Short mmCIF file of C-alpha atoms and ligand atoms in Angstrom, two decimals:
data_model
loop_
_atom_site.label_atom_id
_atom_site.label_comp_id
_atom_site.label_asym_id
_atom_site.label_seq_id
_atom_site.Cartn_x
_atom_site.Cartn_y
_atom_site.Cartn_z
CA UNK A 1 17.33 36.02 -43.35
CA UNK A 2 18.06 36.23 -47.49
CA UNK A 3 16.79 35.72 -49.78
CA UNK A 4 16.85 33.21 -52.96
CA UNK A 5 15.29 33.56 -55.90
CA UNK A 6 14.08 29.42 -58.36
CA UNK A 7 12.95 29.73 -61.50
CA UNK A 8 9.57 27.76 -61.80
CA UNK A 9 10.56 25.95 -64.89
CA UNK A 10 13.93 23.41 -66.00
CA UNK A 11 14.72 21.57 -63.20
CA UNK A 12 12.68 22.57 -60.30
CA UNK A 13 9.86 20.07 -62.12
CA UNK A 14 13.04 16.92 -60.89
CA UNK A 15 14.80 18.98 -57.55
CA UNK A 16 12.10 21.92 -56.36
CA UNK A 17 12.90 19.61 -53.03
CA UNK A 18 15.95 19.06 -53.19
CA UNK A 19 17.03 22.52 -53.60
CA UNK A 20 14.50 24.31 -51.47
CA UNK A 21 15.43 22.00 -48.31
CA UNK A 22 18.53 22.77 -48.42
CA UNK A 23 18.20 26.65 -48.25
CA UNK A 24 15.63 26.95 -45.80
CA UNK A 25 18.08 24.37 -43.21
CA UNK A 26 21.05 26.74 -43.87
CA UNK A 27 18.27 30.15 -42.71
CA UNK A 28 17.97 31.09 -46.79
CA UNK A 29 14.47 31.93 -47.45
CA UNK A 30 13.27 30.25 -51.00
CA UNK A 31 11.58 31.94 -53.52
CA UNK A 32 9.24 30.94 -56.10
CA UNK A 33 9.15 32.46 -59.98
CA UNK A 34 5.35 32.81 -60.25
CA UNK A 35 3.25 30.46 -61.89
CA UNK A 36 4.07 31.13 -65.86
CA UNK A 37 2.04 33.42 -67.27
CA UNK A 38 2.28 35.80 -70.36
CA UNK A 39 4.67 38.82 -69.37
CA UNK A 40 7.58 35.87 -68.43
CA UNK A 41 6.36 34.26 -71.49
CA UNK A 42 7.28 37.17 -73.25
CA UNK A 43 9.49 38.35 -71.50
CA UNK A 44 11.67 35.42 -72.14
CA UNK A 45 11.40 35.60 -75.68
CA UNK A 46 12.14 38.85 -76.38
CA UNK A 47 15.67 38.36 -73.75
CA UNK A 48 16.57 34.40 -74.91
CA UNK A 49 18.75 34.17 -77.78
CA UNK A 50 16.35 33.72 -80.53
CA UNK A 51 17.27 30.25 -81.85
CA UNK A 52 17.23 28.21 -78.26
CA UNK A 53 14.38 26.14 -77.27
CA UNK A 54 11.40 27.44 -75.54
CA UNK A 55 11.61 25.96 -72.04
CA UNK A 56 15.16 27.74 -72.08
CA UNK A 57 12.51 30.70 -73.16
CA UNK A 58 10.14 30.32 -70.33
CA UNK A 59 13.81 30.17 -67.82
CA UNK A 60 14.78 33.31 -68.95
CA UNK A 61 11.34 35.14 -67.71
CA UNK A 62 11.00 33.67 -64.96
CA UNK A 63 14.35 34.89 -63.58
CA UNK A 64 12.95 38.39 -64.74
CA UNK A 65 10.46 37.14 -62.27
CA UNK A 66 12.21 36.49 -59.85
CA UNK A 67 15.12 39.50 -60.11
CA UNK A 68 13.82 42.53 -57.69
CA UNK A 69 13.55 40.00 -55.01
CA UNK A 70 15.36 38.22 -54.36
CA UNK A 71 18.84 38.20 -52.63
CA UNK A 72 20.26 35.77 -54.86
CA UNK A 73 19.33 33.16 -58.14
CA UNK A 74 20.70 29.44 -58.13
CA UNK A 75 20.50 29.33 -61.57
CA UNK A 76 22.70 26.13 -61.10
CA UNK A 77 25.16 24.17 -63.86
CA UNK A 78 23.93 21.18 -64.29
CA UNK A 79 26.54 18.79 -66.70
CA UNK A 80 26.19 15.74 -65.16
CA UNK A 81 24.02 13.87 -62.59
CA UNK A 82 25.05 10.19 -62.46
CA UNK A 83 28.58 8.85 -63.40
CA UNK A 84 28.13 8.04 -67.47
CA UNK A 85 25.81 10.97 -69.05
CA UNK A 86 24.62 14.81 -69.36
CA UNK A 87 22.40 16.82 -68.51
CA UNK A 88 21.56 19.17 -72.30
CA UNK A 89 23.87 21.19 -73.85
CA UNK A 90 21.22 24.74 -73.27
CA UNK A 91 21.16 22.70 -69.48
CA UNK A 92 24.66 23.18 -69.76
CA UNK A 93 25.00 26.67 -70.46
CA UNK A 94 22.43 27.93 -69.11
CA UNK A 95 24.65 30.73 -66.16
CA UNK A 96 26.21 32.29 -69.58
CA UNK A 97 23.52 32.36 -72.14
CA UNK A 98 21.13 33.69 -68.95
CA UNK A 99 25.00 36.52 -67.14
CA UNK A 100 25.32 37.80 -71.09
CA UNK A 101 21.22 38.50 -71.82
CA UNK A 102 20.01 39.89 -68.45
CA UNK A 103 21.42 42.79 -67.14
CA UNK A 104 20.77 44.20 -62.81
CA UNK A 105 20.32 40.93 -61.28
CA UNK A 106 21.57 39.86 -58.13
CA UNK A 107 24.41 37.51 -57.25
CA UNK A 108 23.95 34.07 -59.74
CA UNK A 109 24.71 30.86 -57.94
CA UNK A 110 25.90 28.10 -60.43
CA UNK A 111 27.56 25.95 -58.79
CA UNK A 112 28.41 23.72 -61.18
CA UNK A 113 27.24 19.79 -61.15
CA UNK A 114 29.55 17.12 -62.95
CA UNK A 115 29.79 13.51 -61.96
CA UNK A 116 31.04 12.58 -64.58
CA UNK A 117 34.55 14.36 -64.23
CA UNK A 118 34.24 12.94 -60.19
CA UNK A 119 32.63 16.18 -58.52
CA UNK A 120 30.56 14.37 -55.80
CA UNK A 121 26.79 15.50 -55.76
CA UNK A 122 28.00 15.87 -52.12
CA UNK A 123 30.98 18.51 -53.08
CA UNK A 124 28.66 20.75 -54.49
CA UNK A 125 26.61 20.87 -52.63
CA UNK A 126 29.32 22.01 -50.21
CA UNK A 127 30.58 24.76 -51.97
CA UNK A 128 27.15 26.15 -51.99
CA UNK A 129 26.29 25.90 -49.75
CA UNK A 130 29.87 28.02 -48.25
CA UNK A 131 28.32 30.80 -49.80
CA UNK A 132 26.05 31.32 -47.04
CA UNK A 133 28.10 29.73 -44.19
CA UNK A 134 31.16 28.32 -43.32
CA UNK A 135 30.01 25.64 -40.34
CA UNK A 136 30.20 22.17 -42.09
CA UNK A 137 29.06 20.49 -39.46
CA UNK A 138 25.26 22.45 -41.11
CA UNK A 139 26.24 22.43 -44.51
CA UNK A 140 26.36 18.49 -44.05
CA UNK A 141 22.92 18.01 -42.06
CA UNK A 142 21.12 20.11 -44.44
CA UNK A 143 22.46 17.82 -48.22
CA UNK A 144 20.83 14.84 -45.76
CA UNK A 145 17.50 16.04 -45.18
CA UNK A 146 17.22 17.78 -48.47
CA UNK A 147 18.49 14.23 -50.07
CA UNK A 148 15.39 12.70 -47.70
CA UNK A 149 13.53 15.42 -49.19
CA UNK A 150 13.44 14.80 -52.04
CA UNK A 151 13.45 11.13 -51.37
CA UNK A 152 9.46 11.41 -50.05
CA UNK A 153 9.07 14.35 -53.20
CA UNK A 154 9.16 11.62 -55.05
CA UNK A 155 7.86 8.15 -53.84
CA UNK A 156 4.87 10.99 -53.78
CA UNK A 157 4.91 11.35 -57.83
CA UNK A 158 4.68 7.61 -57.75
CA UNK A 159 1.03 8.02 -56.00
CA UNK A 160 0.40 8.66 -59.63
CA UNK A 161 0.93 12.80 -59.25
CA UNK A 162 1.85 15.57 -61.01
CA UNK A 163 4.93 17.33 -59.28
CA UNK A 164 2.74 20.33 -58.74
CA UNK A 165 0.04 18.34 -56.57
CA UNK A 166 2.68 16.50 -54.49
CA UNK A 167 4.10 19.18 -53.45
CA UNK A 168 0.38 20.58 -52.15
CA UNK A 169 0.35 17.07 -50.75
CA UNK A 170 3.25 17.53 -48.78
CA UNK A 171 3.03 21.53 -47.98
CA UNK A 172 0.11 20.07 -46.70
CA UNK A 173 -2.53 22.15 -49.50
CA UNK A 174 -4.51 20.25 -51.39
CA UNK A 175 -5.95 21.64 -54.70
CA UNK A 176 -9.42 21.91 -54.64
CA UNK A 177 -8.77 20.89 -58.40
CA UNK A 178 -6.94 18.08 -58.08
CA UNK A 179 -9.36 16.78 -55.27
CA UNK A 180 -8.60 13.06 -56.41
CA UNK A 181 -5.39 12.94 -58.52
CA UNK A 182 -4.95 9.12 -58.89
CA UNK A 183 -8.61 8.71 -59.04
CA UNK A 184 -10.05 10.66 -61.02
CA UNK A 185 -13.82 11.21 -62.49
CA UNK A 186 -14.46 8.44 -64.47
CA UNK A 187 -12.17 7.40 -66.37
CA UNK A 188 -12.51 4.46 -69.67
CA UNK A 189 -8.24 5.48 -70.72
CA UNK A 190 -4.78 4.97 -69.77
CA UNK A 191 -2.40 7.66 -71.53
CA UNK A 192 0.96 7.16 -70.60
CA UNK A 193 1.74 10.44 -71.29
CA UNK A 194 5.44 11.45 -72.35
CA UNK A 195 8.38 14.45 -72.18
CA UNK A 196 9.44 16.47 -70.23
CA UNK A 197 9.07 18.36 -66.67
CA UNK A 198 8.78 21.26 -67.92
CA UNK A 199 6.98 20.32 -70.78
CA UNK A 200 4.13 17.99 -69.49
CA UNK A 201 3.45 20.13 -66.08
CA UNK A 202 3.88 23.92 -67.68
CA UNK A 203 0.05 24.20 -67.51
CA UNK A 204 -0.09 27.41 -69.45
CA UNK A 205 1.96 25.83 -72.71
CA UNK A 206 0.70 23.02 -73.26
CA UNK A 207 -2.91 24.64 -72.67
CA UNK A 208 -3.56 22.62 -68.93
CA UNK A 209 -3.10 18.84 -71.69
CA UNK A 210 -3.54 16.74 -68.18
CA UNK A 211 -5.96 18.48 -67.43
CA UNK A 212 -7.79 18.12 -70.26
CA UNK A 213 -6.78 14.69 -70.43
CA UNK A 214 -8.20 13.85 -67.61
CA UNK A 215 -11.61 15.59 -68.50
CA UNK A 216 -11.47 13.61 -71.03
CA UNK A 217 -11.67 10.27 -68.59
CA UNK A 218 -8.34 9.65 -69.25
CA UNK A 219 -5.95 8.15 -65.87
CA UNK A 220 -2.58 9.67 -67.42
CA UNK A 221 0.73 8.47 -66.03
CA UNK A 222 3.91 9.75 -66.52
CA UNK A 223 7.39 8.42 -66.62
CA UNK A 224 7.85 11.30 -62.77
CA UNK A 225 4.63 8.50 -61.83
CA UNK A 226 7.27 4.87 -62.84
CA UNK A 227 9.52 3.79 -60.50
CA UNK A 228 13.75 4.85 -61.63
CA UNK A 229 14.19 1.18 -61.55
CA UNK A 230 11.57 1.00 -63.94
CA UNK A 231 12.57 3.57 -66.69
CA UNK A 232 16.68 2.98 -66.36
CA UNK A 233 16.22 -1.64 -67.12
CA UNK A 234 14.29 -0.13 -70.37
CA UNK A 235 16.73 2.63 -71.87
CA UNK A 236 19.50 0.88 -71.17
CA UNK A 237 17.45 -2.72 -72.51
CA UNK A 238 18.39 -0.13 -76.22
CA UNK A 239 20.72 -1.25 -78.78
CA UNK A 240 23.29 2.61 -78.52
CA UNK A 241 23.11 4.29 -75.07
CA UNK A 242 21.15 7.11 -74.45
CA UNK A 243 23.75 9.50 -73.02
CA UNK A 244 21.15 12.44 -71.70
CA UNK A 245 20.03 11.61 -68.44
CA UNK A 246 16.66 13.27 -68.67
CA UNK A 247 16.32 11.78 -72.55
CA UNK A 248 16.86 8.36 -71.12
CA UNK A 249 14.30 8.75 -68.46
CA UNK A 250 11.52 9.93 -71.80
CA UNK A 251 13.28 6.97 -73.34
CA UNK A 252 12.46 4.28 -70.35
CA UNK A 253 9.16 5.41 -69.49
CA UNK A 254 8.30 5.08 -73.53
CA UNK A 255 9.55 1.66 -73.46
CA UNK A 256 7.91 0.74 -70.60
CA UNK A 257 4.32 1.97 -71.77
CA UNK A 258 4.84 0.50 -75.41
CA UNK A 259 6.17 -3.18 -73.59
CA UNK A 260 4.34 -2.79 -70.19
CA UNK A 261 0.82 -3.41 -72.50
CA UNK A 262 -0.32 -1.36 -69.66
CA UNK A 263 -2.07 1.95 -71.15
CA UNK A 264 -4.35 1.35 -73.77
CA UNK A 265 -2.30 4.55 -76.31
CA UNK A 266 1.28 6.95 -76.13
CA UNK A 267 1.15 10.29 -75.58
CA UNK A 268 5.10 11.90 -77.06
CA UNK A 269 5.39 16.10 -75.76
CA UNK A 270 8.44 17.61 -77.19
CA UNK A 271 9.84 21.05 -77.81
CA UNK A 272 10.22 23.04 -80.32
CA UNK A 273 14.01 23.73 -81.50
CA UNK A 274 15.95 20.51 -78.79
CA UNK A 275 17.49 18.45 -79.92
CA UNK A 276 17.35 16.06 -77.58
CA UNK A 277 14.52 15.57 -78.37
CA UNK A 278 14.18 15.58 -82.29
CA UNK A 279 16.38 12.98 -82.04
CA UNK A 280 14.96 11.24 -79.62
CA UNK A 281 12.06 10.67 -80.57
CA UNK A 282 12.73 9.37 -83.99
CA UNK A 283 13.39 6.05 -81.45
CA UNK A 284 10.57 6.18 -80.07
CA UNK A 285 8.72 6.38 -82.96
CA UNK A 286 10.93 3.43 -84.37
CA UNK A 287 9.23 1.79 -80.98
CA UNK A 288 6.12 2.78 -81.88
CA UNK A 289 6.31 0.93 -84.78
CA UNK A 290 6.39 -2.59 -83.65
CA UNK A 291 3.91 -2.11 -81.54
CA UNK A 292 1.30 -0.05 -84.31
CA UNK A 293 -1.89 -2.06 -81.08
CA UNK A 294 -0.68 0.45 -79.51
CA UNK A 295 -2.19 4.07 -80.89
CA UNK A 296 0.10 7.10 -80.69
CA UNK A 297 0.50 10.87 -81.12
CA UNK A 298 3.39 12.96 -80.92
CA UNK A 299 2.56 16.87 -79.94
CA UNK A 300 4.98 19.44 -80.76
CA UNK A 301 4.85 22.29 -78.25
CA UNK A 302 6.81 25.89 -79.08
CA UNK A 303 4.72 29.58 -77.93
CA UNK A 304 2.56 29.46 -80.86
CA UNK A 305 1.26 26.80 -80.12
CA UNK A 306 -3.08 27.59 -79.78
CA UNK A 307 -5.47 25.51 -77.49
CA UNK A 308 -7.28 24.73 -80.01
CA UNK A 309 -4.98 22.18 -82.09
CA UNK A 310 -3.94 20.44 -78.95
CA UNK A 311 -7.87 20.17 -77.31
CA UNK A 312 -8.39 18.64 -81.59
CA UNK A 313 -5.45 17.10 -81.12
CA UNK A 314 -6.33 14.93 -78.64
CA UNK A 315 -10.15 15.39 -78.47
CA UNK A 316 -9.42 12.47 -81.00
CA UNK A 317 -6.66 10.62 -80.86
CA UNK A 318 -8.77 9.72 -76.94
CA UNK A 319 -11.79 8.76 -80.64
CA UNK A 320 -9.73 7.19 -82.21
CA UNK A 321 -8.56 5.35 -79.58
CA UNK A 322 -12.49 4.12 -78.53
CA UNK A 323 -13.50 3.65 -82.05
CA UNK A 324 -11.16 1.75 -82.77
CA UNK A 325 -11.48 -0.76 -78.75
S1 SF4 B 1 16.34 18.91 -72.81
FE1 SF4 B 1 15.42 20.65 -75.29
S2 SF4 B 1 14.04 20.50 -73.59
FE2 SF4 B 1 15.27 20.94 -72.27
S3 SF4 B 1 16.81 22.38 -71.98
FE3 SF4 B 1 17.75 21.21 -73.39
S4 SF4 B 1 17.20 21.68 -75.82
FE4 SF4 B 1 15.70 22.83 -74.55
#
């Protein structure tokens, strides 16, 4: 059986089941890289282009972790995944950066996803599937099942679960550490947590932020736990069009938290050296100034972020919300 490697980074947190189901339905074994660790981070920092963002550097490390264990590496070129928006330039150029900087890679499948150019999602998957079979019916069936499973994944997260918790449940192996994430411990605060999924859910690089908040008595709500139409509507109300798909989701979630009065505080977690985030944070900050009743904090993470700094800031933020109350 052929084996395909998927990095446990970047859009793994968005599309895991879409990709996994598609490949498995075509008889290909999916191999994930290990959860982020010191070696993955160090390898990524050594090999990645200097001025790229931390999530991309980590992806280099994850792909190096996979390279010897698989026949293929799946590094899609995601240009646009909705008709009127793009992903980010670093995601668009990712396959080129990887191929130019890492040696001895297995075959790289860098299928292009570009809905804005008129290439439907189905056409991209058809092209991807043709690497493994020439039976169109088999590819169609795999694509349909993949879409269904992805929807189930998204619905599961909307119950208040992180992607990893949703995966544990869908795979039938709930993690003991997260035995009841929907109604955790004694909680007296609700915190809206904004950021890219690869920053929010990679516990190694964010110093276990979600768990720290939960231990601190917070119910954490993220964009992945909100229905997509809610965020789309909020982002569309902004005076300018936001043309990054992931940025729209972040801004939509932030505006929803500010306008719905459902959280006691908002934390925005962004990557150092992320161009889109540096602009989006300004929009979110502008909104925060209009809603002074909701405490807001931004947390910038990079490869040098220390745990003590994160703990101190989070504890001070939660104390401040409780004192204000
Ligand atoms: S949106 Fe920012 S953090 Fe994400 S890949 Fe692009 S530059 Fe990196």
